[in-house]
Coordinates of C-alpha atoms and ligand atoms in Angstrom, one line a residue:
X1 CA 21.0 -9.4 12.8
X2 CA 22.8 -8.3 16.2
X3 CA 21.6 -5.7 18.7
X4 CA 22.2 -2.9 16.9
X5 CA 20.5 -3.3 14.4
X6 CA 17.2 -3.4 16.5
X7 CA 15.2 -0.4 17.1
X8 CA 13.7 0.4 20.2
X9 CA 10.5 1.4 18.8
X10 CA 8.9 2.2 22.3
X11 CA 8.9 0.9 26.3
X12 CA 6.0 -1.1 27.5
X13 CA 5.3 -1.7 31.3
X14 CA 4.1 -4.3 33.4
X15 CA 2.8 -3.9 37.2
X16 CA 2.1 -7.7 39.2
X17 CA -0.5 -7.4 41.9
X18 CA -0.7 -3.4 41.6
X19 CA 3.2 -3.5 42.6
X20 CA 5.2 -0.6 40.6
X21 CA 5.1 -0.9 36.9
X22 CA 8.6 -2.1 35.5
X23 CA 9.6 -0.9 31.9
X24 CA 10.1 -3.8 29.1
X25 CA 12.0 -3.1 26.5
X26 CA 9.8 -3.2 22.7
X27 CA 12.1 -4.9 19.8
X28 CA 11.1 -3.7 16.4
X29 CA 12.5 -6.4 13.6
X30 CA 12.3 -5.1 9.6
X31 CA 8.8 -5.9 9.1
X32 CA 6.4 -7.5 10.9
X33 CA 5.2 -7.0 14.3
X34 CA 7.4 -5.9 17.3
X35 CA 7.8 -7.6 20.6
X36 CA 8.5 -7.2 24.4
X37 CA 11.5 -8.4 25.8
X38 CA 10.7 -10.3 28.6
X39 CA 14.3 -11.7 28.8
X40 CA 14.8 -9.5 32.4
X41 CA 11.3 -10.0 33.5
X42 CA 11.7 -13.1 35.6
X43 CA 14.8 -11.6 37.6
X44 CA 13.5 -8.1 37.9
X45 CA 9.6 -8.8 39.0
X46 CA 9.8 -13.2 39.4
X47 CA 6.7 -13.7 37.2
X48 CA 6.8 -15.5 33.8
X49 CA 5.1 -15.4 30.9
X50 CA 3.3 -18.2 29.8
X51 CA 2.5 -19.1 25.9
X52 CA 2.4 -23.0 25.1
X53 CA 2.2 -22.8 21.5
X54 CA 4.5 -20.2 21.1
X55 CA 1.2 -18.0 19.6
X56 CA 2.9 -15.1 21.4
X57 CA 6.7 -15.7 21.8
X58 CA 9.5 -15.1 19.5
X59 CA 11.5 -17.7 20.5
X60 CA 14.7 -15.8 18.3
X61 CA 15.7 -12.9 16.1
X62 CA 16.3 -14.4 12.4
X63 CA 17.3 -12.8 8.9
X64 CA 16.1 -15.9 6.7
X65 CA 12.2 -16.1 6.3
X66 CA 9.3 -13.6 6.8
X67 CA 6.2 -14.0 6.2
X68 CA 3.4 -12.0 6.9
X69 CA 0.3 -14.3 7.9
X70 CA -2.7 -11.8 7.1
X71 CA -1.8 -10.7 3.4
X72 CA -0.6 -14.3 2.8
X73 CA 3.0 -12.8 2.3
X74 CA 6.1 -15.5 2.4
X75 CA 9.8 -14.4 1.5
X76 CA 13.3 -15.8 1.7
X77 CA 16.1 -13.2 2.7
X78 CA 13.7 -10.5 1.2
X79 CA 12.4 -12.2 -2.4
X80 CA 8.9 -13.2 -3.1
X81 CA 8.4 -16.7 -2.9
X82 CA 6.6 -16.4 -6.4
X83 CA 9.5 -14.4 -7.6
X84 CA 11.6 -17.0 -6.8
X85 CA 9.5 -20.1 -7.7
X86 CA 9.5 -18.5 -11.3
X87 CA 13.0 -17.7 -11.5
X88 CA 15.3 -19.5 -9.5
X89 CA 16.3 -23.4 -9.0
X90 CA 16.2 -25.4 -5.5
X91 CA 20.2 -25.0 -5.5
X92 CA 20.4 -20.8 -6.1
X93 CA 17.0 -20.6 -3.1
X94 CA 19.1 -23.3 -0.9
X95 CA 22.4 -21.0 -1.3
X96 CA 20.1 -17.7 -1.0
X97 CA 18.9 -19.0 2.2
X98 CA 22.2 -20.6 3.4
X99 CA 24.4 -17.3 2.4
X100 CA 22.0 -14.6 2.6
X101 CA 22.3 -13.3 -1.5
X102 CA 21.9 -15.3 -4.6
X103 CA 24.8 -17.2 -5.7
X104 CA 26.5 -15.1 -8.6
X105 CA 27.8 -17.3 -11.8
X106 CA 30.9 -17.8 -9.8
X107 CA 29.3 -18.6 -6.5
X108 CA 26.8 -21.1 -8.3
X109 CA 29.2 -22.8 -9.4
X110 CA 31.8 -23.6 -6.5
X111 CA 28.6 -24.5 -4.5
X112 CA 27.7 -26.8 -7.0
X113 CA 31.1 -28.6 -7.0
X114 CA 30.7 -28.9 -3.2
X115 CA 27.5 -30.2 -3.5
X116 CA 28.6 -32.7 -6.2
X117 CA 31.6 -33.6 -4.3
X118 CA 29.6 -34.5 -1.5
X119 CA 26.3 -36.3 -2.0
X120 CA 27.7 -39.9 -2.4
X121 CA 26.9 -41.8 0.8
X122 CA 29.7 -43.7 2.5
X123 CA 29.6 -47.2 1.7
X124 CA 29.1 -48.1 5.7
X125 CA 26.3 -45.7 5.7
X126 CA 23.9 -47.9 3.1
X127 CA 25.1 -50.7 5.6
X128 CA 22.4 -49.2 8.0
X129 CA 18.9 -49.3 5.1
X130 CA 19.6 -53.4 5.7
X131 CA 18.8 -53.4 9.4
X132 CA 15.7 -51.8 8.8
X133 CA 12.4 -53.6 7.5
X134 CA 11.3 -53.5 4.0
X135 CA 8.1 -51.6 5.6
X136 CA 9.8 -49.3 7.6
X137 CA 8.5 -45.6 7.1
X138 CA 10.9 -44.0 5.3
X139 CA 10.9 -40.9 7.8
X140 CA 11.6 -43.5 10.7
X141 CA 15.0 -44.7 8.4
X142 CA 16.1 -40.9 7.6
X143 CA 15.9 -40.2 11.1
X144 CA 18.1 -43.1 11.9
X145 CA 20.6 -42.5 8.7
X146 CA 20.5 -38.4 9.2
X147 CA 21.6 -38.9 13.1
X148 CA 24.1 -41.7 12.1
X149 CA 26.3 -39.1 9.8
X150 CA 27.4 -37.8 13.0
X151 CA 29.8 -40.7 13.3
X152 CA 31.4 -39.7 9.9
X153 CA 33.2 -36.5 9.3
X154 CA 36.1 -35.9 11.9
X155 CA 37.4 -33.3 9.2
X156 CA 34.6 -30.9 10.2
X157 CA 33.5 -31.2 13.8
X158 CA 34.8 -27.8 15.1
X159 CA 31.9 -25.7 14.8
X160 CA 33.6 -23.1 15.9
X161 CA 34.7 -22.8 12.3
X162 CA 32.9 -20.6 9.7
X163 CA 34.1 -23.1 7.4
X164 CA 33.5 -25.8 9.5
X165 CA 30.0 -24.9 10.0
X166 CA 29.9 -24.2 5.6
X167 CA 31.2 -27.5 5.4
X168 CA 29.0 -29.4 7.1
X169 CA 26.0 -27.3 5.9
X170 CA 26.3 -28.1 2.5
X171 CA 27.0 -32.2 3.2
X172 CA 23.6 -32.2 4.4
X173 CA 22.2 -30.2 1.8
X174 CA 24.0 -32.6 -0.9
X175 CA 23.3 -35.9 1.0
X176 CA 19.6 -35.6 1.6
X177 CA 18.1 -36.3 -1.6
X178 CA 20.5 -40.0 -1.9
X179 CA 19.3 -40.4 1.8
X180 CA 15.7 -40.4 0.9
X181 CA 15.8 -42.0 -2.4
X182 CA 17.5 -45.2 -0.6
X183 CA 15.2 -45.5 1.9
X184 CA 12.8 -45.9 -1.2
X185 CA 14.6 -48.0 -3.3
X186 CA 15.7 -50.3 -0.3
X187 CA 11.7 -50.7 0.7
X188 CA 10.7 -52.0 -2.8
X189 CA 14.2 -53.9 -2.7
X190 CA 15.6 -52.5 -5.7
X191 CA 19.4 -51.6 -5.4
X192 CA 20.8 -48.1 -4.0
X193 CA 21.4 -45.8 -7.3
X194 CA 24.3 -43.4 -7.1
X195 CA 23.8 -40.2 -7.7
X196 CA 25.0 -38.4 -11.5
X197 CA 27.3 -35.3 -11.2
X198 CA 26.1 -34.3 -15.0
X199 CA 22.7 -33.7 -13.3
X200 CA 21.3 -30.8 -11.5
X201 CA 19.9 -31.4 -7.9
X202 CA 16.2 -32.4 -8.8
X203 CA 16.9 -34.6 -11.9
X204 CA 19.3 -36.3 -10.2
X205 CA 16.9 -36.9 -6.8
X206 CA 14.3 -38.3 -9.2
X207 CA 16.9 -40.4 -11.2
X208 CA 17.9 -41.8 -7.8
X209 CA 14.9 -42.9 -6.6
X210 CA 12.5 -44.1 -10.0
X211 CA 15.9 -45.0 -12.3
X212 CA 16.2 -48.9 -12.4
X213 CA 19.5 -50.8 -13.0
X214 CA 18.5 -52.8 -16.2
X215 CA 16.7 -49.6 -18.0
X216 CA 18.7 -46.3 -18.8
X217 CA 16.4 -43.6 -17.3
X218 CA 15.8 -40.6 -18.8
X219 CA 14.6 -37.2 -16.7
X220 CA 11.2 -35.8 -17.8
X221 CA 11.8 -32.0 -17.6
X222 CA 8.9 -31.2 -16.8
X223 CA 8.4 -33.4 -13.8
X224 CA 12.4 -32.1 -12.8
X225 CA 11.1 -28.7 -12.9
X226 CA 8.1 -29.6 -10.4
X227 CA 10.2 -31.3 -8.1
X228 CA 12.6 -28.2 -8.3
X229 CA 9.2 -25.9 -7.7
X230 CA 8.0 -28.0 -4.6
X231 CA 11.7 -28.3 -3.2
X232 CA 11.8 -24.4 -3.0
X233 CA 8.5 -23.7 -1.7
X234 CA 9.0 -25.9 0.9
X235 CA 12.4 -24.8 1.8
X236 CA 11.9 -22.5 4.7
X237 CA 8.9 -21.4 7.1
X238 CA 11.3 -19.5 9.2
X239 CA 10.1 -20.9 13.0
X240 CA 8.3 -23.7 12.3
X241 CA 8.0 -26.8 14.4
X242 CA 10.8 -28.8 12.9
X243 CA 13.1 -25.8 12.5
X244 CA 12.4 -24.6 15.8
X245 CA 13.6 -28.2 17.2
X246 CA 16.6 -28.1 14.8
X247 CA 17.3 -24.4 16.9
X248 CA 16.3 -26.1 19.6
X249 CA 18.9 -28.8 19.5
X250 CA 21.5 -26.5 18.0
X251 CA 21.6 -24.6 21.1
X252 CA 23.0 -26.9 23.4
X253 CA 26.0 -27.6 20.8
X254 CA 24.7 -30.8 19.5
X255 CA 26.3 -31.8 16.0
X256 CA 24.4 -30.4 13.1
X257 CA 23.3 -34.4 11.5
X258 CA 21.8 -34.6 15.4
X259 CA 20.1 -31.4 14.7
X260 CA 18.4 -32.1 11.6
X261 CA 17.7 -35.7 12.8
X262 CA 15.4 -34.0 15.8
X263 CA 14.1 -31.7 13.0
X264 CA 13.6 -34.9 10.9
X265 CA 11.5 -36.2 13.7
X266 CA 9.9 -33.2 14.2
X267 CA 8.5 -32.9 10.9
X268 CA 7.0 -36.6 10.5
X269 CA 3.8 -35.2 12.8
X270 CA 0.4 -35.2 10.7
X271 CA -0.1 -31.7 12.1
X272 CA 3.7 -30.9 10.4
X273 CA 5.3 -32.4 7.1
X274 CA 2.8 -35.6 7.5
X275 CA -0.2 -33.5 6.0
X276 CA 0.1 -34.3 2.5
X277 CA -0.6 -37.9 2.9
X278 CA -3.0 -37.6 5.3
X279 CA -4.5 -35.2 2.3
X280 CA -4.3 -37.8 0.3
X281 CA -5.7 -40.7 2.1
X282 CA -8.9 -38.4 3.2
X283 CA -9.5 -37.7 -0.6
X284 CA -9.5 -41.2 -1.3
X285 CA -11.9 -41.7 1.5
X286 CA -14.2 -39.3 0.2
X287 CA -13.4 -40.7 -3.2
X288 CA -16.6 -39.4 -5.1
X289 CA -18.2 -35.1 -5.1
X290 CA -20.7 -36.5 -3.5
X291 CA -19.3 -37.7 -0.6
X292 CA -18.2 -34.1 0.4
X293 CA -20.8 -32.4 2.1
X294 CA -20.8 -35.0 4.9
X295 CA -16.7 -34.7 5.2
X296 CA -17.3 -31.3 5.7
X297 CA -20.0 -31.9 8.4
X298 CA -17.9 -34.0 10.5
X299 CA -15.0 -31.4 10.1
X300 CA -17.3 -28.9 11.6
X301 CA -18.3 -31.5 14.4
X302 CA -16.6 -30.5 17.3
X303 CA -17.7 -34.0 18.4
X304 CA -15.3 -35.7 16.0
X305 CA -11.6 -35.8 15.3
X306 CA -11.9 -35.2 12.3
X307 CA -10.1 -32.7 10.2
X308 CA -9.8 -31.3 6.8
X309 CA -6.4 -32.4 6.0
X310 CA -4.5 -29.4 3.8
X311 CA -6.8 -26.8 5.5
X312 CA -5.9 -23.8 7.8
X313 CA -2.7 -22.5 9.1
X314 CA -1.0 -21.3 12.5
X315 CA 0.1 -18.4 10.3
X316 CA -1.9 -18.1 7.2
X317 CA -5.5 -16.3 8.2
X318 CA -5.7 -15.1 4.8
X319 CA -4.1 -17.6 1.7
X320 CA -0.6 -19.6 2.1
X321 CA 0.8 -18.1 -0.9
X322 CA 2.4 -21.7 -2.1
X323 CA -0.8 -23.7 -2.1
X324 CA -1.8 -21.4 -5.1
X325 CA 1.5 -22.2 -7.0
X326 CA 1.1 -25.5 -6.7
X327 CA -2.3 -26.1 -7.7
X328 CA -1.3 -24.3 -10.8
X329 CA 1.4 -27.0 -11.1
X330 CA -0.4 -29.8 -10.4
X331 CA -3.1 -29.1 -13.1
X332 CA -0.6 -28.2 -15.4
X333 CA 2.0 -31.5 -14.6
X334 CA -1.7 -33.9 -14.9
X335 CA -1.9 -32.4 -18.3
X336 CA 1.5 -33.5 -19.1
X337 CA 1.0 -36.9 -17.9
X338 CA -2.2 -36.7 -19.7
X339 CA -3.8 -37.2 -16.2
X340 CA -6.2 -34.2 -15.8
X341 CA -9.1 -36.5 -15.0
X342 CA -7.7 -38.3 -11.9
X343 CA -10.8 -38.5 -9.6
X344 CA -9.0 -36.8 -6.9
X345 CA -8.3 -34.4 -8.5
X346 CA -11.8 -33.7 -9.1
X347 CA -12.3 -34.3 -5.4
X348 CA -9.8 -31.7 -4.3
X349 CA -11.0 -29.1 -6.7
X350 CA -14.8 -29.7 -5.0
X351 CA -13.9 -29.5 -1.7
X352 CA -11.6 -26.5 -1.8
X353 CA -14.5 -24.7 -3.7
X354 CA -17.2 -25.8 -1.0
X355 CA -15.3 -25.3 1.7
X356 CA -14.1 -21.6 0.7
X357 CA -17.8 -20.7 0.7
X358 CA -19.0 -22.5 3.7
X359 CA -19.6 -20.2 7.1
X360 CA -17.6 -22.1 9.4
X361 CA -14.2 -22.4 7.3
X362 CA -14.7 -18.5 6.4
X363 CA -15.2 -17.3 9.9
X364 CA -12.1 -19.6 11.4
X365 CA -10.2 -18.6 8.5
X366 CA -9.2 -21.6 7.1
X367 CA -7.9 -21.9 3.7
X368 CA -6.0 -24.5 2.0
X369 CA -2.3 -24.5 2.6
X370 CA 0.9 -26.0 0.8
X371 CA -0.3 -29.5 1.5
X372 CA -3.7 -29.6 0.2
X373 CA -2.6 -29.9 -3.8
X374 CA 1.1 -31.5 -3.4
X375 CA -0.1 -34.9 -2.3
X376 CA -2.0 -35.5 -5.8
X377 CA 0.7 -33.9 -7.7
X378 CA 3.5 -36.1 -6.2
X379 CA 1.2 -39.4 -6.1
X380 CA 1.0 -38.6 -10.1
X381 CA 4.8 -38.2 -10.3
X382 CA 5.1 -41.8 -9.3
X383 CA 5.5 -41.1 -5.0
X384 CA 3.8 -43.7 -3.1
X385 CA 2.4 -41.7 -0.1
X386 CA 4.8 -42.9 2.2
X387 CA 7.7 -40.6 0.6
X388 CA 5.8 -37.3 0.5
X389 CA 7.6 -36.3 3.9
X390 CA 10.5 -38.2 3.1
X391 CA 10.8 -35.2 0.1
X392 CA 9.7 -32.6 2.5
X393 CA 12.5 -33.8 4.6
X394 CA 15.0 -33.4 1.7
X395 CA 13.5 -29.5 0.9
X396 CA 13.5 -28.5 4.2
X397 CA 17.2 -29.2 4.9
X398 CA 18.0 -26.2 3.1
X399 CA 16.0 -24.3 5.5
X400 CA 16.9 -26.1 8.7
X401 CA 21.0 -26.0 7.5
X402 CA 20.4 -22.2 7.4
X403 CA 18.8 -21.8 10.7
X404 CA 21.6 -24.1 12.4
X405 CA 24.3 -21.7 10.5
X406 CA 22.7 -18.6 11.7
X407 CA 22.1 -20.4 15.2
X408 CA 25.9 -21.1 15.6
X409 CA 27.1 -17.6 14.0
X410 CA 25.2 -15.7 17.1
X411 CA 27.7 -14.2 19.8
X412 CA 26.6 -15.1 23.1
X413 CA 23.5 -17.8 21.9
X414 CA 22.2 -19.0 25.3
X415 CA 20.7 -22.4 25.1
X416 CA 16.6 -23.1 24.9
X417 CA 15.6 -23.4 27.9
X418 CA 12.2 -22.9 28.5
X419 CA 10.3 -22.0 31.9
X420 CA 7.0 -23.9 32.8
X421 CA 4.4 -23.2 34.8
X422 CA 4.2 -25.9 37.7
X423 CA 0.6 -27.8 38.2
X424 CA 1.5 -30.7 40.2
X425 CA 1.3 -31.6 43.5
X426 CA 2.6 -29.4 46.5
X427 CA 5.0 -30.9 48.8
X428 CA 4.3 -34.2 50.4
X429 CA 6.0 -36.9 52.2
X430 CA 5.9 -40.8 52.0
Ligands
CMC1 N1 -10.6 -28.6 9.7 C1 -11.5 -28.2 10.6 N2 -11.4 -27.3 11.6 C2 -10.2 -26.8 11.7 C3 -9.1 -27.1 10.9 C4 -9.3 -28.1 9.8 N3 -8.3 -28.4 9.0 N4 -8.0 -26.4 11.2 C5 -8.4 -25.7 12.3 N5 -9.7 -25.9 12.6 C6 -10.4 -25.3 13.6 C7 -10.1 -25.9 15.0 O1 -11.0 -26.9 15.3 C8 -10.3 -24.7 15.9 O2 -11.7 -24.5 16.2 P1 -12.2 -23.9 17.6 O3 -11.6 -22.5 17.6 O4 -13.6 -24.0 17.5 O5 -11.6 -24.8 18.6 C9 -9.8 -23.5 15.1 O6 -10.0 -23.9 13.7 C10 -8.4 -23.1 15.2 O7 -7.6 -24.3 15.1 P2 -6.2 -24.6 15.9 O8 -5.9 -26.1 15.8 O9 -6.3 -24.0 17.2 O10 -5.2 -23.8 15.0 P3 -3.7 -24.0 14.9 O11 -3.1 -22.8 14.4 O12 -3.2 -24.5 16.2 O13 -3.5 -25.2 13.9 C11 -3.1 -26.5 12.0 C12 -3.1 -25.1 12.6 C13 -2.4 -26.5 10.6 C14 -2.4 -27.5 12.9 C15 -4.6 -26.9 11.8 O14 -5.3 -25.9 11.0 C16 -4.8 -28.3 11.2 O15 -4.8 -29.3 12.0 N6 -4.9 -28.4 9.9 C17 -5.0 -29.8 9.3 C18 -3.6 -30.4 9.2 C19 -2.8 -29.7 8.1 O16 -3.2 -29.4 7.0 N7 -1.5 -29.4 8.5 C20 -0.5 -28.8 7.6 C21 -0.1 -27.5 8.0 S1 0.7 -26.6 6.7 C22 2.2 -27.4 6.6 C23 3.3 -26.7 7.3 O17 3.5 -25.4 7.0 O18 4.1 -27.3 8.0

């Protein structure tokens, strides 16, 4: 989207300190609500506006992701995120969101050639897993790996380049799902498994990080299909935290791997990406229905730090559409794996029912969101814990590479620099 295609829905004004009101431009985007530009305000009237959390502030214009917090709406380029968990794969969303339209038979398959042509790792860069620890958190390795790909690839390092940019895009997009799957493989010390061109994006990740050398490993479809179901619903959030720091790094120029490594980063907070584990450790904590009621007393406590992990939303005040999907999934996967009475299960159930009717999760609007279900499901695919963001990481880059290629196809991007409101001390003198 450029200027012209916003609409200047109406004028708002702003007087300081009963000084002459100055008109502010209103921005009206497709759908959703509209907002003041404030971009002149500081020069015209030397007051700034001040919104830590961003609750306020569109920090950009974007055509990838809307969603619509209240009515629990979420959409990629326009499609339903139910639409598109029922009929699309992780590759079609990741081009959707990359491109802008769904790959057509044609398009599909070129992108899938790229894709297959690129997500072998170079040999020095599984040098790197063997100067981490066994234990290392597999975020804290991706991190380092994601950020040391900007020492490969002199072919593609003129961003100036639609191509360029395409290029570089779809490496990350292809190399992200070996990335993680060594950082497992090297913590449990089995050897690196390359990926298998005769396998499509999710079977492949999964034969990657479960398939052993001595044992030929065969995909379960159904568990390929999950992992192709939580890949796209975690694909994009449009400004989230990570995303917004990939945008944020973009902006200055930095290479793209540098991007998504600060994005990578980003995402590893609890409050982020790290929720699903932290889901899962607080239902194992609770452990028994019984233990429930007091869990939900302490989350009430405003005396105690403690949280209901895979509750409530920044933008969700209604239901985050995806935590329904996948609780669907994860009921129907533990039947599969003839699992459907794992105890946390049980647990998750209980509390979701409990805290839906309870005063205090009702009135703050808190619901649960895509984390609250994912952590089971994933834990009864065969994840340890500790790779639940690693595979949020891998989902994500989809989004992220489209927000960096939408970044760097702006004219006239300035870079982030936020204002700040100064607290400290006034001048003084030694
Ligand atoms: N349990 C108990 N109380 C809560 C919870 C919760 N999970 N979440 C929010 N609240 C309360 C909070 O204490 C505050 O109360 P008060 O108004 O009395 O101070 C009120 O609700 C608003 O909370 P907030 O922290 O100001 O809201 P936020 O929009 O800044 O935070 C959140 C959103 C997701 C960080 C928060 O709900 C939370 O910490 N949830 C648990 C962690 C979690 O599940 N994170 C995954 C988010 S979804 C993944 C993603 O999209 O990245």
């Amino acid at each position: 989207m450029d200027n012209k295609d916003q609409v200047l829905v109406t004028s708002a004004s702003l007087s300081v300190n009963a000084n002459q009101a100055k008109a502010l431009i209103v921005l009206q985007g497709t759908e959703g609500p509209s907002a003041i530009d404030v971009r002149t305000l500081y020069a015209n009237q030397g007051i700034l506006t001040y919104d830590p959390g961003f609750r306020s502030t569109a920090s950009c214009k974007s055509a990838i992701t809307y969603i619509d917090g209240a009515q629990g709406i979420l959409r990629y380029r326009g499609y339903p995120i139910e639409e598109l968990a029922k009929h699309s794969t992780f590759t079609e969303v990741a081009y959707l969101l990359m491109f802008g339209e769904l790959p057509k038979t044609g398009e599909l398959s070129a992108f899938t050639t790229s894709v297959n042509e690129y997500n072998l790792l170079h040999d020095q860069v599984l040098s790197f897993y063997r100067g981490f620890r066994r234990d290392a958190h597999p975020m804290a390795v991706m991190v380092s790996v994601v950020a040391a790909l900007s020492a490969f690839y002199q072919d593609s390092q003129d961003y100036n380049i639609p191509e360029q940019r395409v290029k570089a895009a779809t490496r990350l997009f292809a190399k992200m799902p070996a990335i993680a799957a060594a950082s497992y493989t090297y913590s449990i010390g089995r050897p690196f498994r390359y990926p298998d061109n005769s396998l499509d994006y999710s079977s492949n990740f999964l034969q990657m990080l479960f398939g052993k050398p001595n044992t030929p490993y065969a995909v379960d479809p159904v568990l390929a299909k999950a992992m192709d179901l939580l890949l796209i619903l975690h694909a994009d959030h449009e400004q989230n935290a990570s995303t917004s720091t990939v945008r944020m790094a973009a902006s200055s120029g930095a290479n793209p791997f540098a991007c998504v490594a600060a994005g990578i980063a980003t995402l590893w907070g609890p409050a982020h990406g790290g929720a699903n584990e932290a889901v899962l450790k607080m239902l194992e904590e609770i452990a028994i229905p019984e233990n429930i009621p007091q869990a939900i007393a302490r989350a009430k406590d405003k005396n105690d730090p403690f949280r209901l992990m895979g509750f409530g939303h920044r933008v969700y005040k209604s239901h985050d559409p995806r935590a329904a999907i996948i609780r669907d999934t994860t009921k129907s996967v533990l039947r599969h794996l003839k699992m459907e009475n794992d105890p946390l299960m049980m647990v998750a159930l209980e509390l979701e029912r409990l805290a839906l009717n309870d005063e205090y999760f009702i009135a703050k609007q808190l619901y649960p969101n895509v984390d609250f279900y994912s952590g089971i499901l994933l834990k009864d695919m065969g994840f340890p814990s500790r790779m639940f963001t690693a595979l949020f990481a891998v989902s994500r880059t989809a989004g992220w590479a489209s927000h960096w290629l939408e970044l760097k196809a702006e004219k006239g991007a300035a870079i982030n620099r936020p204002q700040q409101l100064y607290v400290g001390p006034n001048l003084r003198h030694l």
